[in-house]
Structure formats: C-alpha cells, structure tokens
CSV table of C-alpha atoms in Angstrom, one decimal:
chain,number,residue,atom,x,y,z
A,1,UNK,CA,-14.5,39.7,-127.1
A,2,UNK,CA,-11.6,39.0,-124.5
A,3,UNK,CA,-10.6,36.1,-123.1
A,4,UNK,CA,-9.1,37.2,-120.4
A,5,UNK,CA,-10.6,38.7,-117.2
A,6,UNK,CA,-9.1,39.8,-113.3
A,7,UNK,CA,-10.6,41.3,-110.6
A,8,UNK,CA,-9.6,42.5,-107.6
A,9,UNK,CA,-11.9,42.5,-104.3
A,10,UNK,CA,-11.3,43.6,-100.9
A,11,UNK,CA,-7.6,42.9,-102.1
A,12,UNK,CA,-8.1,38.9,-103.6
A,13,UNK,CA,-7.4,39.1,-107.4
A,14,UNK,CA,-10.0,36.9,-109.4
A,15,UNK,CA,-9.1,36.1,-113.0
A,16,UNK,CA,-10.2,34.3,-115.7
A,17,UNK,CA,-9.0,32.7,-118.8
A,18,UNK,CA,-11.7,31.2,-121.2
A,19,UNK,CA,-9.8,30.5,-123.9
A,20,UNK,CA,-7.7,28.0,-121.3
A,21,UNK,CA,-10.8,26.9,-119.2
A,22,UNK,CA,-8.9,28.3,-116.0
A,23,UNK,CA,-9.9,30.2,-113.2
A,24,UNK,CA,-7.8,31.4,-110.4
A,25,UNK,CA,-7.6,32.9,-107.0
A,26,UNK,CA,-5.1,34.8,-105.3
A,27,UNK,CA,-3.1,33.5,-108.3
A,28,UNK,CA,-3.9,29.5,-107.5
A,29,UNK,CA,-6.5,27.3,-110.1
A,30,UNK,CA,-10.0,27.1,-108.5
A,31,UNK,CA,-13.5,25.8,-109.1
A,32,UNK,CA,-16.9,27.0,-108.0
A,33,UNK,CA,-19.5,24.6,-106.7
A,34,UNK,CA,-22.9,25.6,-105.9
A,35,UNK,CA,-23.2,25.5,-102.2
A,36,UNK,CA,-26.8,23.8,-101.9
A,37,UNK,CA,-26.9,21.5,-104.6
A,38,UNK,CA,-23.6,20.3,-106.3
A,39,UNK,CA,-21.3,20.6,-102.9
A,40,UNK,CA,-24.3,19.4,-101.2
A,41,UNK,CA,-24.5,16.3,-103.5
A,42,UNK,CA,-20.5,16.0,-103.3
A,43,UNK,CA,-20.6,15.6,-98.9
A,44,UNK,CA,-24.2,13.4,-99.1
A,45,UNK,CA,-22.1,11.1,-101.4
A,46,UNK,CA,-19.1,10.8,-98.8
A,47,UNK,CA,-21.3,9.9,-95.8
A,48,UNK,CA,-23.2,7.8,-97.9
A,49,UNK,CA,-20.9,5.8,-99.0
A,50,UNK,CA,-18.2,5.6,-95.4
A,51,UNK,CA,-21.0,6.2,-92.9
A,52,UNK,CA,-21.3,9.6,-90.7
A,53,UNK,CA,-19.0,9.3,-88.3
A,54,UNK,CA,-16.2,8.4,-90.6
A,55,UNK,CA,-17.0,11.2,-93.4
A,56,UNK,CA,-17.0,13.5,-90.7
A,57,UNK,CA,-13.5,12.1,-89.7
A,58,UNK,CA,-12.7,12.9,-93.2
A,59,UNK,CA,-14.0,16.1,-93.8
A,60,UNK,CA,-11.9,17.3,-90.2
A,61,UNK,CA,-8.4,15.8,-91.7
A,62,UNK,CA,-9.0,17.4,-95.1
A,63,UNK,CA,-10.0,20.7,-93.4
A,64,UNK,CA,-6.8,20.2,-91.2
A,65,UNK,CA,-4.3,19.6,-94.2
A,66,UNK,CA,-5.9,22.1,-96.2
A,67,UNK,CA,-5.2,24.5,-93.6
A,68,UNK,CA,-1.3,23.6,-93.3
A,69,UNK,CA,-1.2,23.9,-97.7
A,70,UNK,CA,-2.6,27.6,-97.0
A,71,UNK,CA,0.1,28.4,-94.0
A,72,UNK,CA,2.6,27.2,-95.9
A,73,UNK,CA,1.7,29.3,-99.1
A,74,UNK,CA,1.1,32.8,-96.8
A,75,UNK,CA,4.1,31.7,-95.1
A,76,UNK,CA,6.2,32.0,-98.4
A,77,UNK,CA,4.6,34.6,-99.6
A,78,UNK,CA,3.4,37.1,-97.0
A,79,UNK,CA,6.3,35.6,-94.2
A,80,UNK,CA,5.3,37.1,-90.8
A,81,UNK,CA,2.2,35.6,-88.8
A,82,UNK,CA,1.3,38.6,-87.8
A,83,UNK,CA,0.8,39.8,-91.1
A,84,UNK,CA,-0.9,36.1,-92.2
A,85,UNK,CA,-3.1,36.0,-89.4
A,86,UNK,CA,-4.4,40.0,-90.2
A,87,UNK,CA,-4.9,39.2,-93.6
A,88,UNK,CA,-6.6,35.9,-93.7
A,89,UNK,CA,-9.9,37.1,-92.4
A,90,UNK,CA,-10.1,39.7,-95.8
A,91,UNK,CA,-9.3,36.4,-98.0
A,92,UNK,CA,-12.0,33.8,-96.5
A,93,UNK,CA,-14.4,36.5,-96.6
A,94,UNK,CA,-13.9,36.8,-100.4
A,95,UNK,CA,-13.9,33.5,-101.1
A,96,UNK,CA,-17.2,32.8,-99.7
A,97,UNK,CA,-15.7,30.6,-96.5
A,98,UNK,CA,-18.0,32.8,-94.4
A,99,UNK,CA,-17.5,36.2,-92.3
A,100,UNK,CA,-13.9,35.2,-89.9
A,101,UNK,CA,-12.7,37.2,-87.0
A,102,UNK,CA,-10.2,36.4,-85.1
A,103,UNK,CA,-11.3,37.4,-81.6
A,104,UNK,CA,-8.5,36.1,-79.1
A,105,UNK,CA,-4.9,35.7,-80.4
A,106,UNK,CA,-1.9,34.4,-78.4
A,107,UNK,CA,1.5,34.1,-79.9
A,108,UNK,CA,3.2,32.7,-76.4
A,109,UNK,CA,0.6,30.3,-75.4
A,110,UNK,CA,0.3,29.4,-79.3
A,111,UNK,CA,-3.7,30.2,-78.8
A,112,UNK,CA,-6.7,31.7,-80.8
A,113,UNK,CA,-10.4,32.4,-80.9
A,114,UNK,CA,-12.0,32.3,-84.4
A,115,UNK,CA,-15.5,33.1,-85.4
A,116,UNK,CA,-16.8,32.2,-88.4
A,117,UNK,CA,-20.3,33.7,-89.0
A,118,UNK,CA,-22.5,32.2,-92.5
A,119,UNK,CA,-19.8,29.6,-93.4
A,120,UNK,CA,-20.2,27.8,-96.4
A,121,UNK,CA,-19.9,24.1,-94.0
A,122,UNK,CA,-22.8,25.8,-92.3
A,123,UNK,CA,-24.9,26.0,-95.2
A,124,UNK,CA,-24.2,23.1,-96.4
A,125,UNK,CA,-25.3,21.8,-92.8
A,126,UNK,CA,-28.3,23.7,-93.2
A,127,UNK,CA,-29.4,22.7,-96.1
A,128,UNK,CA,-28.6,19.0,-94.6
A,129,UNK,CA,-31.0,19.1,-91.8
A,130,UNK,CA,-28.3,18.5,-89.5
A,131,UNK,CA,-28.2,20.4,-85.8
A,132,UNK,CA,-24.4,19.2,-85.1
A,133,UNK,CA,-21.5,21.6,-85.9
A,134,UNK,CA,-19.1,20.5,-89.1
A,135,UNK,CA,-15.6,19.8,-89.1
A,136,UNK,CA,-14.3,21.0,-91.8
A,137,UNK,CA,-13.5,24.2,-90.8
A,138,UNK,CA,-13.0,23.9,-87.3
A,139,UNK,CA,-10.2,21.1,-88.4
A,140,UNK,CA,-8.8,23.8,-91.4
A,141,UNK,CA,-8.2,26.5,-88.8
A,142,UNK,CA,-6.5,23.8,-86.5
A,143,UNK,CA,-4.3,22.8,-89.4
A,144,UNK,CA,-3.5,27.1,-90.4
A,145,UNK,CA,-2.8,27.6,-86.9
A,146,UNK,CA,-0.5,24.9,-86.2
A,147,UNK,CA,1.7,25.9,-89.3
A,148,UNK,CA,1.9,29.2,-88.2
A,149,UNK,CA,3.0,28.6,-84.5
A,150,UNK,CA,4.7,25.8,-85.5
A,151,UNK,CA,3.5,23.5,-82.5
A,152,UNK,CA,0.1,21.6,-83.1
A,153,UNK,CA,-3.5,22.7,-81.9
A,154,UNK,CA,-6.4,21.5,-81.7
A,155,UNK,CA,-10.0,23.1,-81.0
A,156,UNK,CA,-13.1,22.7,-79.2
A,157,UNK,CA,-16.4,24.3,-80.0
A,158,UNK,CA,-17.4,27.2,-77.9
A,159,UNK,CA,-20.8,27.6,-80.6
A,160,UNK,CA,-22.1,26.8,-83.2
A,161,UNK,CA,-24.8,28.3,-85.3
A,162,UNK,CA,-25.6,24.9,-87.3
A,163,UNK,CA,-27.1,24.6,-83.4
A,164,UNK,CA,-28.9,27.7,-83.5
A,165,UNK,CA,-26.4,30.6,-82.2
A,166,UNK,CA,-25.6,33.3,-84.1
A,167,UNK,CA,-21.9,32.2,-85.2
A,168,UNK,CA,-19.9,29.6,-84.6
A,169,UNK,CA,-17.1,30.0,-82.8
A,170,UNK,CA,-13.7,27.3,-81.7
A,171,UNK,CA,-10.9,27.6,-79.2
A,172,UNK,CA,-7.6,26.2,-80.1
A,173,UNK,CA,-5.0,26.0,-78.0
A,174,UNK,CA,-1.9,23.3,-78.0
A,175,UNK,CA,-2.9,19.4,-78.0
A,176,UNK,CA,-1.5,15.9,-78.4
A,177,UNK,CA,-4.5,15.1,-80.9
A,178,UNK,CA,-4.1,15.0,-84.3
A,179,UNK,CA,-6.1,14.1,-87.6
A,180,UNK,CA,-3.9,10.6,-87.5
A,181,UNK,CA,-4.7,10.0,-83.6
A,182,UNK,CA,-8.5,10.9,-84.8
A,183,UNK,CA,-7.8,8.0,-87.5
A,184,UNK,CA,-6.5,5.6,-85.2
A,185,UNK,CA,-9.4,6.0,-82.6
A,186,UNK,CA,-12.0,5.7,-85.2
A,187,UNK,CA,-10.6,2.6,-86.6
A,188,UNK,CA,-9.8,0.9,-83.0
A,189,UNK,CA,-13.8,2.0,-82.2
A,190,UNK,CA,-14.8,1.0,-85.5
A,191,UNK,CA,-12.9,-2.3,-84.1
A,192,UNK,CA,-14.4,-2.9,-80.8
A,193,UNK,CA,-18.1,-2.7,-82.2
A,194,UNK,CA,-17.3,-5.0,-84.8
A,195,UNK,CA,-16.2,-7.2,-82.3
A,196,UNK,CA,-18.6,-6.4,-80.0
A,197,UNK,CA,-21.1,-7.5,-82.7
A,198,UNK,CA,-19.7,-10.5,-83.4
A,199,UNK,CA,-19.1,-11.9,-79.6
A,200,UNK,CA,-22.8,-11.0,-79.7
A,201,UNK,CA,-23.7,-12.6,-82.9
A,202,UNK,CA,-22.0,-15.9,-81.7
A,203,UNK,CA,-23.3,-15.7,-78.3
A,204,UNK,CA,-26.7,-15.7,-79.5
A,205,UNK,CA,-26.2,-18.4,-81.8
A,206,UNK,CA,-24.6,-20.2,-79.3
A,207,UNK,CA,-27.4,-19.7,-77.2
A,208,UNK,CA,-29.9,-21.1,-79.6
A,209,UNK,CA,-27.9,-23.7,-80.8
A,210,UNK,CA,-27.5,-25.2,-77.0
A,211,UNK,CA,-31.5,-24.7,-76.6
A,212,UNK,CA,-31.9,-26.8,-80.0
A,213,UNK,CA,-29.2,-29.4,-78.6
A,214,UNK,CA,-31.5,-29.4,-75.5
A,215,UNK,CA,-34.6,-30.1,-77.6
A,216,UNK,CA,-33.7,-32.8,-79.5
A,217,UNK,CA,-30.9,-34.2,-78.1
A,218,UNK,CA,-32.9,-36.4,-75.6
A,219,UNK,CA,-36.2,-36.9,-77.3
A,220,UNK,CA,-39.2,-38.1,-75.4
A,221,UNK,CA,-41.1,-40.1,-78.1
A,222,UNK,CA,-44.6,-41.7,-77.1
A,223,UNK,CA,-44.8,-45.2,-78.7
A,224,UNK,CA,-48.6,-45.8,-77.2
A,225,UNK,CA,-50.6,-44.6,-74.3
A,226,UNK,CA,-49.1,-46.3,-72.0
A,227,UNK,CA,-45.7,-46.2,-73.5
A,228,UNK,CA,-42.7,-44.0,-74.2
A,229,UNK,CA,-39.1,-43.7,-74.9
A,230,UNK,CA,-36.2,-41.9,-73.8
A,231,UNK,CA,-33.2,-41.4,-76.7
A,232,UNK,CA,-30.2,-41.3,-74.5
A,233,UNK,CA,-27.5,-39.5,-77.3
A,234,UNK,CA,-24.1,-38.2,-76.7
A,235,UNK,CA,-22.0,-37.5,-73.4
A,236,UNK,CA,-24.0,-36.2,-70.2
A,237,UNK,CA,-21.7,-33.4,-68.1
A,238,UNK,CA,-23.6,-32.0,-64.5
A,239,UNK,CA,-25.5,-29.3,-66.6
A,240,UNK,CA,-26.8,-31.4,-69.1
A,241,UNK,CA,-27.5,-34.1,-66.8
A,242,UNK,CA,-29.5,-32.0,-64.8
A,243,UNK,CA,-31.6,-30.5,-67.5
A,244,UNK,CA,-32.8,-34.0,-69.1
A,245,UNK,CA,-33.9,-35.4,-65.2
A,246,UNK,CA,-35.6,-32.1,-65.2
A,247,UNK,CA,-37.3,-32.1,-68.4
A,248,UNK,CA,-38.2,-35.9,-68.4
A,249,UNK,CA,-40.2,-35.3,-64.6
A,250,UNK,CA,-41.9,-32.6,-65.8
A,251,UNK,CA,-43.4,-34.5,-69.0
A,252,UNK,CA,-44.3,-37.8,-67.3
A,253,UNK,CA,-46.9,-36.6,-65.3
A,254,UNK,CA,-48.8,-35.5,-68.9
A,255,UNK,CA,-48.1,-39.2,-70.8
A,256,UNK,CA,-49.4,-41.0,-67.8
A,257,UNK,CA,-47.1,-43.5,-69.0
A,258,UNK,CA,-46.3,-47.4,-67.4
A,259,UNK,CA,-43.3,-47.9,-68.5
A,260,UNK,CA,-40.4,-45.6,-69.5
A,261,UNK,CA,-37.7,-47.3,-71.5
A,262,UNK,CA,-34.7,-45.6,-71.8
A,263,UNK,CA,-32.2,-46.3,-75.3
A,264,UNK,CA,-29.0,-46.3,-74.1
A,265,UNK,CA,-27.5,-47.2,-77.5
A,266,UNK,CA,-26.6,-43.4,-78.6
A,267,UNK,CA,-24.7,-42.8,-75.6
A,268,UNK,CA,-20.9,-42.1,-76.8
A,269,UNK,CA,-19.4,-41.6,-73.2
A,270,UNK,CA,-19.7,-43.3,-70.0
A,271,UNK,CA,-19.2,-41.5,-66.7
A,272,UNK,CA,-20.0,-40.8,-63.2
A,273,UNK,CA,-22.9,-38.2,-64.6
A,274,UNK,CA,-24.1,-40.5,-66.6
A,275,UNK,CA,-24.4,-43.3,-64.2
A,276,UNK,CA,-25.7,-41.1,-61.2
A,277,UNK,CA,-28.4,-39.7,-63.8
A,278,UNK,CA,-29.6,-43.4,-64.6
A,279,UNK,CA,-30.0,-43.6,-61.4
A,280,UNK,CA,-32.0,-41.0,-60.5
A,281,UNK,CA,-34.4,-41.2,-63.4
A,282,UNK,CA,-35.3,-44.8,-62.6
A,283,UNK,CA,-35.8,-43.8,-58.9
A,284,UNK,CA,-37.5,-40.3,-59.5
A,285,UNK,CA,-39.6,-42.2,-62.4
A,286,UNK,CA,-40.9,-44.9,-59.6
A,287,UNK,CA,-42.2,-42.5,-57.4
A,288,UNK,CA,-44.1,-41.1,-59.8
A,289,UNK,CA,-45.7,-44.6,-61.1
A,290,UNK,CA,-43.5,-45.1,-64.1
A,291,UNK,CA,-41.1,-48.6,-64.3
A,292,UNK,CA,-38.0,-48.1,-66.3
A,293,UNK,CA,-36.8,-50.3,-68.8
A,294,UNK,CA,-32.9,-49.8,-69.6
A,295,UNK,CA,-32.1,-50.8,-73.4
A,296,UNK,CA,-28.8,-50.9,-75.8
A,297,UNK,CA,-26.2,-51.5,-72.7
A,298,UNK,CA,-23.2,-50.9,-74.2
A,299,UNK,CA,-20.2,-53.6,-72.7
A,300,UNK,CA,-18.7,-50.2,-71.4
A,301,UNK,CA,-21.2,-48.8,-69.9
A,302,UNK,CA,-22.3,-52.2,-68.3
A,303,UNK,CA,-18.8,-52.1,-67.0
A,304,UNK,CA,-19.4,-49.0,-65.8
A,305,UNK,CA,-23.1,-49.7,-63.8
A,306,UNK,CA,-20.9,-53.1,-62.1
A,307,UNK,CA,-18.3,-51.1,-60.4
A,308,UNK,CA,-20.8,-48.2,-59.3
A,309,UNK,CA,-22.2,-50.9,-57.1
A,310,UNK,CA,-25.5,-49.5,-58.4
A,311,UNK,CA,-27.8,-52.1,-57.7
A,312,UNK,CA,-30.1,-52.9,-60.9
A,313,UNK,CA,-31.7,-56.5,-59.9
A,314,UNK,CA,-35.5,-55.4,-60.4
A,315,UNK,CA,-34.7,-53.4,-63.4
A,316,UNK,CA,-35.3,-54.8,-66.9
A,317,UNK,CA,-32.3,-54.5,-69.3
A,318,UNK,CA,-32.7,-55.6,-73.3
A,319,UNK,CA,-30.6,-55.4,-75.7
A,320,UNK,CA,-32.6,-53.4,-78.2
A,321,UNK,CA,-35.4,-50.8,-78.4
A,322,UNK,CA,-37.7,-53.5,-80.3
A,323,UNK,CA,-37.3,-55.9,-77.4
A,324,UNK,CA,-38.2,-53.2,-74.9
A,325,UNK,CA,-41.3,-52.3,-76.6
A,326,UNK,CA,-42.2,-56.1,-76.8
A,327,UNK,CA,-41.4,-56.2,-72.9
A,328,UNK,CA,-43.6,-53.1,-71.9
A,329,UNK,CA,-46.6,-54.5,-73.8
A,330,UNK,CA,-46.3,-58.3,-72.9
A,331,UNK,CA,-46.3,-56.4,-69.1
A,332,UNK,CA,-49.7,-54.7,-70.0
A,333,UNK,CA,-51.2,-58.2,-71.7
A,334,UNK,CA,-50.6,-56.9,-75.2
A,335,UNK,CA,-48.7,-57.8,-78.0
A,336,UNK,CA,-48.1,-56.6,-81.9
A,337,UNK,CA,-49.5,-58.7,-84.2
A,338,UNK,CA,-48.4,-59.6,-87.5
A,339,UNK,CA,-50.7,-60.1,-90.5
C-alpha cells in the first residue's frame, strides 16, 4: 500500500501524503471541512461569540486578504493577469469555491463582473437560514482583484442567490473603502450605540430618580384628621418650587385639613424661591380653608422673611414640629394627654 497519492483535475494537482498527514493543492497544505456541519459549526461559533454584524466584518476582511495571498502567489507563479484572471475560474471550480465566471473584465478602468453560481459561502448560508448575501467571497474577489490591478476595489452586489436568484453576482470597480475603513466604521457605530445606550440609560435613571426626589422630598404626612404636615427639605429652584405648590393644592382639598404646618427645619438654602413659595402656599392654603403654621425658622431664613418685607403678623411661627402640633390642637379644643 502507498503512501503517496496526486491527482490532477481540470488541471489542479491534488496529492496526498499519509505517512506525513499532509494534503496539498496546487502544491500548498490544505484541509477539508464538511460544508454543512463542521464549517457550519466553525462561522455559527464566530457570530456567536462577536455578534452578526461584526463576524460578517470578519469574514469580508479575511475573504479580502485571502484574496491578495492568492494574487500574489499567481502573480509569482503564472505572472501575467491576463493569464491569472483566465485561469482562476478552472481553480475555484476544483476546489469546491463554487462555479466562477468572469463576465465583464476591464484592465483600464481596473473593473470586473464575477459570478459565482453554488458557492460554498452560499451553502453555508443556506444551510443557516439566512436570506442576506455573505461576504466572504465578495470581499476575496475584491482583495484578488486589487492585487492584480494594483489599485484597490471594492464591490457591490448586483444578486445574490442566498436571496433567491440563480447566482450571485458583484461589481467591482475602484474605491476608497477598504477592510480597515470597514473596521473603523464598525467600531465608531459600535461606539455611538453604546453611547447612545448609555445617555439613554442615564436619562432614564435620571428621570426616575428626579420623580423619586419629587415624591419624597416634600412629604405630606397626616398627623390627625384635621391635621397635617408639610417636610420642607433641601433648596427650592423655580421648577421645584412650582411642583411642591402644585402638588400640596391638589392634596388639601382630600385631607380636609385645618391647619397645615409647614417644618421648615430641613431647609438647607434660603432664597427668593423659597421665600415667594412660603408665600404662596400660606395664601393659596387660606383660600382654600387651611391656616398655616410655619415651624423650625432657621435665624437665616428669618433674616431672609424680614427683608422680603413679607408681612407674617397673623401667621403662627414655632420653633419645633412638637410645638406646632400642640398649637393646631389647643386651636381645635384638644390636647395630647399623658398617662
């Protein structure tokens, strides 16, 4: 029994050597996959592991610098495009690549038609379930082609049977894009939607952490029936000013509430907004039935209310929130007893 086998079809020599494990084509080492399962397997893997867009990214550069390996290697040993060009069609065809023609070929304007009918990408694609045309060819023939005219190319797809035509077929003509240009865009797009996502992440956040700032940062808290209390807490700007006066009218209609006291003690900055809104919830709160009660002036913000001018004579002011309480009730006739 030999070890040593060699064929020759449709002019591509095939040999083997068992004894060394070593198979080669057109005098190079190969290895066969099987198209449906273990090559399959190989490209699920990629996508699966970088995503689709980017394996398919991949799979165009490989295809791309592929191709320039095999026009260098004709161009050493066969020399002439011409002569390249005629016989790659034979060679792809023999190595299972598919059925290649080369339908339009223009040396000046550096620009080809190739069709590639039952490519292995295809049934790969195929046997993927996909409907898009691969890259890897497409990108392989842009990488031959720009060795041999020596200026870059590109392609665009003019069909594609992974779509449903017979054969696919690409245009490639001369172009400023390239595999590394391809790179770049993918990684600044890549980029922007990460961004993207994340303005969006903290904008949302954002959002509910101001509606949960809103909720409890001025809690209305019933003490009885007849009594509640506003928690006055932080620094009031125009916005924020505007939302507790609107929030606290809305809900005094529903406690039916006397008196409204109003803990000032929590407040950690004293300004026009802050003044004008004291203001207008005592006011608003009067025509609506409900006597304020001001509690925890700070010597600031008392400062503050004496050079405003605002005029506070029949308005009750107490230095704590216990006081307060023991204000609104003694007004209604009531009082806490102690046991």
């Amino acid at each position: 029994m030999t070890d040593r086998y060699s064929i020759n079809v449709n002019g591509s020599s095939f040999d083997w050597n068992l004894k060394q494990a070593a198979y080669h084509f057109e005098g190079d080492e190969v290895v066969l996959f099987w198209i449906n399962t273990a090559f399959k397997t190989f490209l699920d893997s990629i996508e699966e592991i970088s995503g689709e867009n980017a394996a398919r990214l991949v799979l165009e550069t490989a295809g791309y610098r592929t191709g320039e390996i095999v026009s260098d290697f004709y161009r050493r040993s066969i020399g002439k495009t011409e002569d390249i060009l005629k016989s790659l069609p034979n060679t792809y065809v023999t190595a299972g690549w598919g059925k290649t023609t080369i339908d339009v070929l223009s040396y000046d304007e550096c620009r080809a038609v190739v069709r590639i009918e039952n490519g292995w990408e295809y049934k790969v694609n195929k046997a993927q379930g996909k409907t898009v045309e691969g890259s890897f060819l497409a990108g392989h023939w842009a990488g031959v082609l720009s060795g041999l005219f020596g200026k870059t190319v590109w392609y665009r797809v003019l069909k594609s049977q992974t779509s449903g035509d017979p054969y696919s077929e690409f245009e490639f003509s001369p172009s400023g894009i390239t595999p590394q240009r391809n790179i770049r865009s993918l990684i600044q797009e890549q980029e922007r939607a990460d961004m993207l996502a994340l303005e969006q992440s903290v904008a949302k956040r954002t959002a509910d952490l101001v509606d949960l700032v809103k909720e409890i940062s001025s809690p209305i808290i019933p003490v009885l029936d007849n009594i509640i209390v506003l928690a006055m807490i932080g620094r009031y700007d125009e916005a924020r000013a505007e939302e507790l006066l609107t929030k606290t009218l809305s809900n005094l209609p529903e406690y039916k509430a006397t008196f409204l006291i109003l803990d000032l003690t929590a407040i950690s900055q004293v300004d026009e907004f802050t003044i004008d809104l004291l203001q207008k919830l005592v006011q608003a709160s009067a025509l609506l039935g409900t006597s304020c009660i001001l509690v925890g002036i700070s010597p600031e913000l008392s400062m503050k209310i004496v050079s405003s001018r605002y005029q506070m004579q029949n308005i009750p002011c107490l230095s704590t929130l216990k006081h307060g309480i023991h204000y609104a009730l003694a007004q209604e006739g009531l009082h806490i007893s102690r046991k």
